[in-house]
């Protein structure tokens, strides 16, 4: 059973432990395996973030935008998208969104514009402090494959700052890497991933709205 917590420090966000039941998680991982093996490409974020990057962090990682990939490859199993999206809108989470006064996911009718990014970090990789200002809200699902465990690092750091210019990481919260863990936060909130040893996997669900 999932454990849902609404946090207000340093910015309103929601964390969910044991997000997926074992059957749903197994189906999601099986759907992602062929994508992991055949459709991950090296993503270069250095050019985008070099203007404020002051840390010695390797910004390269392997990524795949799943909606676009599945549209181009209709024979691939789309459980990875369907299971995540369906569970994000479960009744228990809808209630949590309502309890934040719709600061994150919105429960009233609107047009949901979303994209989903499958990411793989390998040893020595991480992400410097950054934000994603083109989206309204981000849901990041962190998980593990049985054959590729993480060893250390890969922590998620979330700050209360909503602008990257002149950013100073004075107030932030740290979530150590945890299997079957979901965090939902404002996309503009500045955040980072610490360097990892082993592997780190996530599905990032970026959401925007049209009223």
Tab-separated table of C-alpha atoms in Angstrom:
chain	number	residue	atom	x	y	z
A	1	UNK	CA	0.000	0.000	0.000
A	2	UNK	CA	1.337	3.416	-0.971
A	3	UNK	CA	2.365	5.958	1.651
A	4	UNK	CA	1.568	9.498	0.471
A	5	UNK	CA	2.971	12.597	2.166
A	6	UNK	CA	2.420	16.262	1.323
A	7	UNK	CA	5.483	18.357	2.161
A	8	UNK	CA	5.632	22.145	2.381
A	9	UNK	CA	9.388	22.635	2.900
A	10	UNK	CA	11.195	24.084	1.051
A	11	UNK	CA	8.408	24.149	-1.567
A	12	UNK	CA	5.106	22.266	-1.743
A	13	UNK	CA	5.690	18.762	-3.101
A	14	UNK	CA	4.321	15.249	-2.697
A	15	UNK	CA	6.260	12.050	-2.085
A	16	UNK	CA	4.856	8.554	-2.548
A	17	UNK	CA	6.588	5.455	-1.256
A	18	UNK	CA	5.647	2.035	-2.695
A	19	UNK	CA	3.991	3.889	-5.559
A	20	UNK	CA	3.192	0.821	-7.705
A	21	UNK	CA	1.981	-2.580	-6.580
A	22	UNK	CA	4.264	-5.490	-7.473
A	23	UNK	CA	2.235	-6.606	-10.489
A	24	UNK	CA	2.068	-3.124	-12.037
A	25	UNK	CA	5.749	-2.502	-11.390
A	26	UNK	CA	6.700	-5.800	-13.042
A	27	UNK	CA	4.641	-4.946	-16.138
A	28	UNK	CA	6.172	-1.484	-16.319
A	29	UNK	CA	9.725	-2.847	-16.071
A	30	UNK	CA	9.047	-5.518	-18.709
A	31	UNK	CA	7.778	-2.785	-21.010
A	32	UNK	CA	10.913	-0.692	-20.448
A	33	UNK	CA	13.465	-3.490	-20.926
A	34	UNK	CA	13.520	-3.466	-24.759
A	35	UNK	CA	13.633	0.332	-24.670
A	36	UNK	CA	16.547	0.233	-22.240
A	37	UNK	CA	18.449	-2.172	-24.467
A	38	UNK	CA	17.717	-0.657	-27.882
A	39	UNK	CA	16.342	2.874	-27.721
A	40	UNK	CA	18.274	4.922	-25.176
A	41	UNK	CA	20.406	7.684	-26.644
A	42	UNK	CA	23.095	9.797	-25.063
A	43	UNK	CA	21.590	13.120	-24.049
A	44	UNK	CA	23.776	16.231	-23.932
A	45	UNK	CA	22.565	18.787	-21.404
A	46	UNK	CA	25.931	20.557	-21.022
A	47	UNK	CA	25.159	23.215	-23.614
A	48	UNK	CA	21.812	23.970	-21.991
A	49	UNK	CA	23.087	24.242	-18.432
A	50	UNK	CA	26.694	25.416	-18.770
A	51	UNK	CA	25.719	29.024	-18.046
A	52	UNK	CA	25.090	28.222	-14.373
A	53	UNK	CA	26.966	24.969	-13.917
A	54	UNK	CA	29.661	25.466	-11.302
A	55	UNK	CA	30.078	21.847	-10.275
A	56	UNK	CA	32.206	19.086	-11.721
A	57	UNK	CA	29.193	16.971	-12.679
A	58	UNK	CA	28.869	14.847	-15.795
A	59	UNK	CA	25.590	15.952	-17.367
A	60	UNK	CA	25.465	13.188	-19.923
A	61	UNK	CA	22.912	10.432	-19.487
A	62	UNK	CA	20.948	8.059	-21.699
A	63	UNK	CA	17.385	9.109	-22.416
A	64	UNK	CA	14.291	8.360	-24.473
A	65	UNK	CA	11.132	10.452	-24.841
A	66	UNK	CA	8.550	7.704	-24.620
A	67	UNK	CA	5.506	9.265	-26.296
A	68	UNK	CA	7.540	10.046	-29.416
A	69	UNK	CA	9.326	6.677	-29.347
A	70	UNK	CA	6.109	4.667	-29.109
A	71	UNK	CA	4.498	6.674	-31.866
A	72	UNK	CA	7.440	5.843	-34.119
A	73	UNK	CA	7.551	2.199	-32.959
A	74	UNK	CA	3.940	1.059	-32.458
A	75	UNK	CA	4.964	-2.584	-31.873
A	76	UNK	CA	6.622	-1.640	-28.570
A	77	UNK	CA	4.648	-2.345	-25.409
A	78	UNK	CA	3.236	0.917	-24.019
A	79	UNK	CA	2.626	-0.315	-20.444
A	80	UNK	CA	5.431	2.016	-19.313
A	81	UNK	CA	3.290	5.036	-20.219
A	82	UNK	CA	-0.157	3.688	-19.410
A	83	UNK	CA	0.692	2.304	-15.972
A	84	UNK	CA	2.439	5.473	-14.834
A	85	UNK	CA	-0.275	7.799	-16.113
A	86	UNK	CA	-3.138	5.702	-14.748
A	87	UNK	CA	-1.554	5.495	-11.298
A	88	UNK	CA	-0.759	9.197	-11.185
A	89	UNK	CA	-4.522	9.782	-11.413
A	90	UNK	CA	-5.541	7.235	-8.779
A	91	UNK	CA	-8.175	8.381	-6.304
A	92	UNK	CA	-5.741	8.564	-3.381
A	93	UNK	CA	-3.388	10.817	-5.333
A	94	UNK	CA	-6.231	12.939	-6.705
A	95	UNK	CA	-7.161	13.648	-3.096
A	96	UNK	CA	-3.573	14.644	-2.326
A	97	UNK	CA	-3.535	17.041	-5.300
A	98	UNK	CA	-6.776	18.595	-4.084
A	99	UNK	CA	-5.265	18.951	-0.610
A	100	UNK	CA	-2.481	21.140	-2.058
A	101	UNK	CA	-5.168	23.460	-3.490
A	102	UNK	CA	-4.175	22.260	-6.961
A	103	UNK	CA	-0.683	23.717	-6.669
A	104	UNK	CA	0.704	20.654	-8.467
A	105	UNK	CA	-1.515	18.385	-10.545
A	106	UNK	CA	-4.877	20.010	-11.127
A	107	UNK	CA	-8.056	18.118	-10.402
A	108	UNK	CA	-10.465	20.383	-12.271
A	109	UNK	CA	-11.141	19.939	-16.030
A	110	UNK	CA	-8.405	21.182	-18.332
A	111	UNK	CA	-6.315	19.975	-21.244
A	112	UNK	CA	-3.308	18.002	-20.029
A	113	UNK	CA	-0.195	18.336	-22.211
A	114	UNK	CA	2.410	15.847	-21.082
A	115	UNK	CA	5.683	14.241	-22.076
A	116	UNK	CA	7.571	11.369	-20.464
A	117	UNK	CA	11.332	10.952	-20.291
A	118	UNK	CA	13.006	7.617	-19.513
A	119	UNK	CA	16.475	8.285	-18.043
A	120	UNK	CA	19.453	6.105	-17.228
A	121	UNK	CA	22.353	7.449	-15.168
A	122	UNK	CA	25.531	5.408	-15.018
A	123	UNK	CA	28.537	5.520	-12.684
A	124	UNK	CA	29.925	9.042	-12.274
A	125	UNK	CA	26.909	10.768	-13.798
A	126	UNK	CA	24.557	13.228	-12.176
A	127	UNK	CA	22.793	16.502	-12.842
A	128	UNK	CA	23.803	19.963	-11.639
A	129	UNK	CA	21.329	22.378	-10.075
A	130	UNK	CA	18.733	23.272	-12.711
A	131	UNK	CA	15.022	23.757	-13.268
A	132	UNK	CA	12.577	22.931	-16.071
A	133	UNK	CA	10.656	26.190	-16.580
A	134	UNK	CA	8.790	25.061	-19.706
A	135	UNK	CA	6.586	22.692	-17.651
A	136	UNK	CA	4.141	23.332	-14.817
A	137	UNK	CA	4.700	20.197	-12.778
A	138	UNK	CA	7.054	17.207	-12.780
A	139	UNK	CA	6.375	13.729	-11.442
A	140	UNK	CA	9.596	11.739	-11.171
A	141	UNK	CA	9.314	7.984	-10.602
A	142	UNK	CA	12.544	6.349	-9.388
A	143	UNK	CA	12.889	2.583	-9.700
A	144	UNK	CA	15.396	-0.246	-10.124
A	145	UNK	CA	15.851	-3.133	-12.512
A	146	UNK	CA	16.747	-6.416	-10.820
A	147	UNK	CA	19.845	-6.852	-12.983
A	148	UNK	CA	21.163	-3.294	-12.548
A	149	UNK	CA	21.292	-2.110	-8.968
A	150	UNK	CA	22.537	1.258	-7.785
A	151	UNK	CA	25.375	1.282	-5.273
A	152	UNK	CA	25.547	4.780	-3.858
A	153	UNK	CA	24.584	8.379	-4.651
A	154	UNK	CA	21.842	9.404	-7.029
A	155	UNK	CA	20.146	11.493	-4.342
A	156	UNK	CA	17.416	13.930	-5.372
A	157	UNK	CA	17.866	17.444	-3.948
A	158	UNK	CA	14.913	19.857	-4.138
A	159	UNK	CA	15.257	23.542	-3.301
A	160	UNK	CA	12.674	26.240	-2.720
A	161	UNK	CA	14.112	28.554	-5.385
A	162	UNK	CA	12.017	29.039	-8.520
A	163	UNK	CA	14.670	30.892	-10.546
A	164	UNK	CA	18.098	29.643	-11.586
A	165	UNK	CA	19.636	33.104	-12.002
A	166	UNK	CA	21.863	33.944	-9.026
A	167	UNK	CA	20.731	30.690	-7.433
A	168	UNK	CA	22.230	29.857	-4.045
A	169	UNK	CA	21.335	26.409	-2.612
A	170	UNK	CA	20.677	27.479	0.959
A	171	UNK	CA	17.369	25.710	1.607
A	172	UNK	CA	16.765	22.272	0.144
A	173	UNK	CA	15.609	18.793	1.073
A	174	UNK	CA	17.430	15.565	0.170
A	175	UNK	CA	15.772	12.295	-0.794
A	176	UNK	CA	18.143	9.359	-0.980
A	177	UNK	CA	17.634	7.060	-3.934
A	178	UNK	CA	14.747	4.739	-3.151
A	179	UNK	CA	13.119	2.013	-5.226
A	180	UNK	CA	9.470	2.435	-6.272
A	181	UNK	CA	9.469	6.089	-5.179
A	182	UNK	CA	7.521	8.977	-6.721
A	183	UNK	CA	8.106	12.679	-6.125
A	184	UNK	CA	5.839	15.367	-7.563
A	185	UNK	CA	7.111	18.949	-7.520
A	186	UNK	CA	6.851	22.287	-9.357
A	187	UNK	CA	8.990	22.098	-12.488
A	188	UNK	CA	10.396	25.572	-11.826
A	189	UNK	CA	11.808	24.503	-8.457
A	190	UNK	CA	15.593	24.228	-8.751
A	191	UNK	CA	16.788	20.656	-8.195
A	192	UNK	CA	19.711	18.315	-8.826
A	193	UNK	CA	20.824	14.659	-8.874
A	194	UNK	CA	24.042	13.762	-7.066
A	195	UNK	CA	26.653	11.603	-8.761
A	196	UNK	CA	25.905	7.903	-8.709
A	197	UNK	CA	27.840	4.680	-8.593
A	198	UNK	CA	26.014	1.873	-10.341
A	199	UNK	CA	22.762	2.805	-12.126
A	200	UNK	CA	19.857	5.176	-11.547
A	201	UNK	CA	16.581	4.915	-13.487
A	202	UNK	CA	13.645	7.286	-13.577
A	203	UNK	CA	10.532	8.164	-15.536
A	204	UNK	CA	9.960	11.897	-15.559
A	205	UNK	CA	6.423	12.991	-16.386
A	206	UNK	CA	6.331	16.662	-17.410
A	207	UNK	CA	2.906	18.261	-17.310
A	208	UNK	CA	1.488	21.536	-18.583
A	209	UNK	CA	-2.098	22.677	-19.021
A	210	UNK	CA	-4.375	24.585	-21.315
A	211	UNK	CA	-7.336	26.063	-19.498
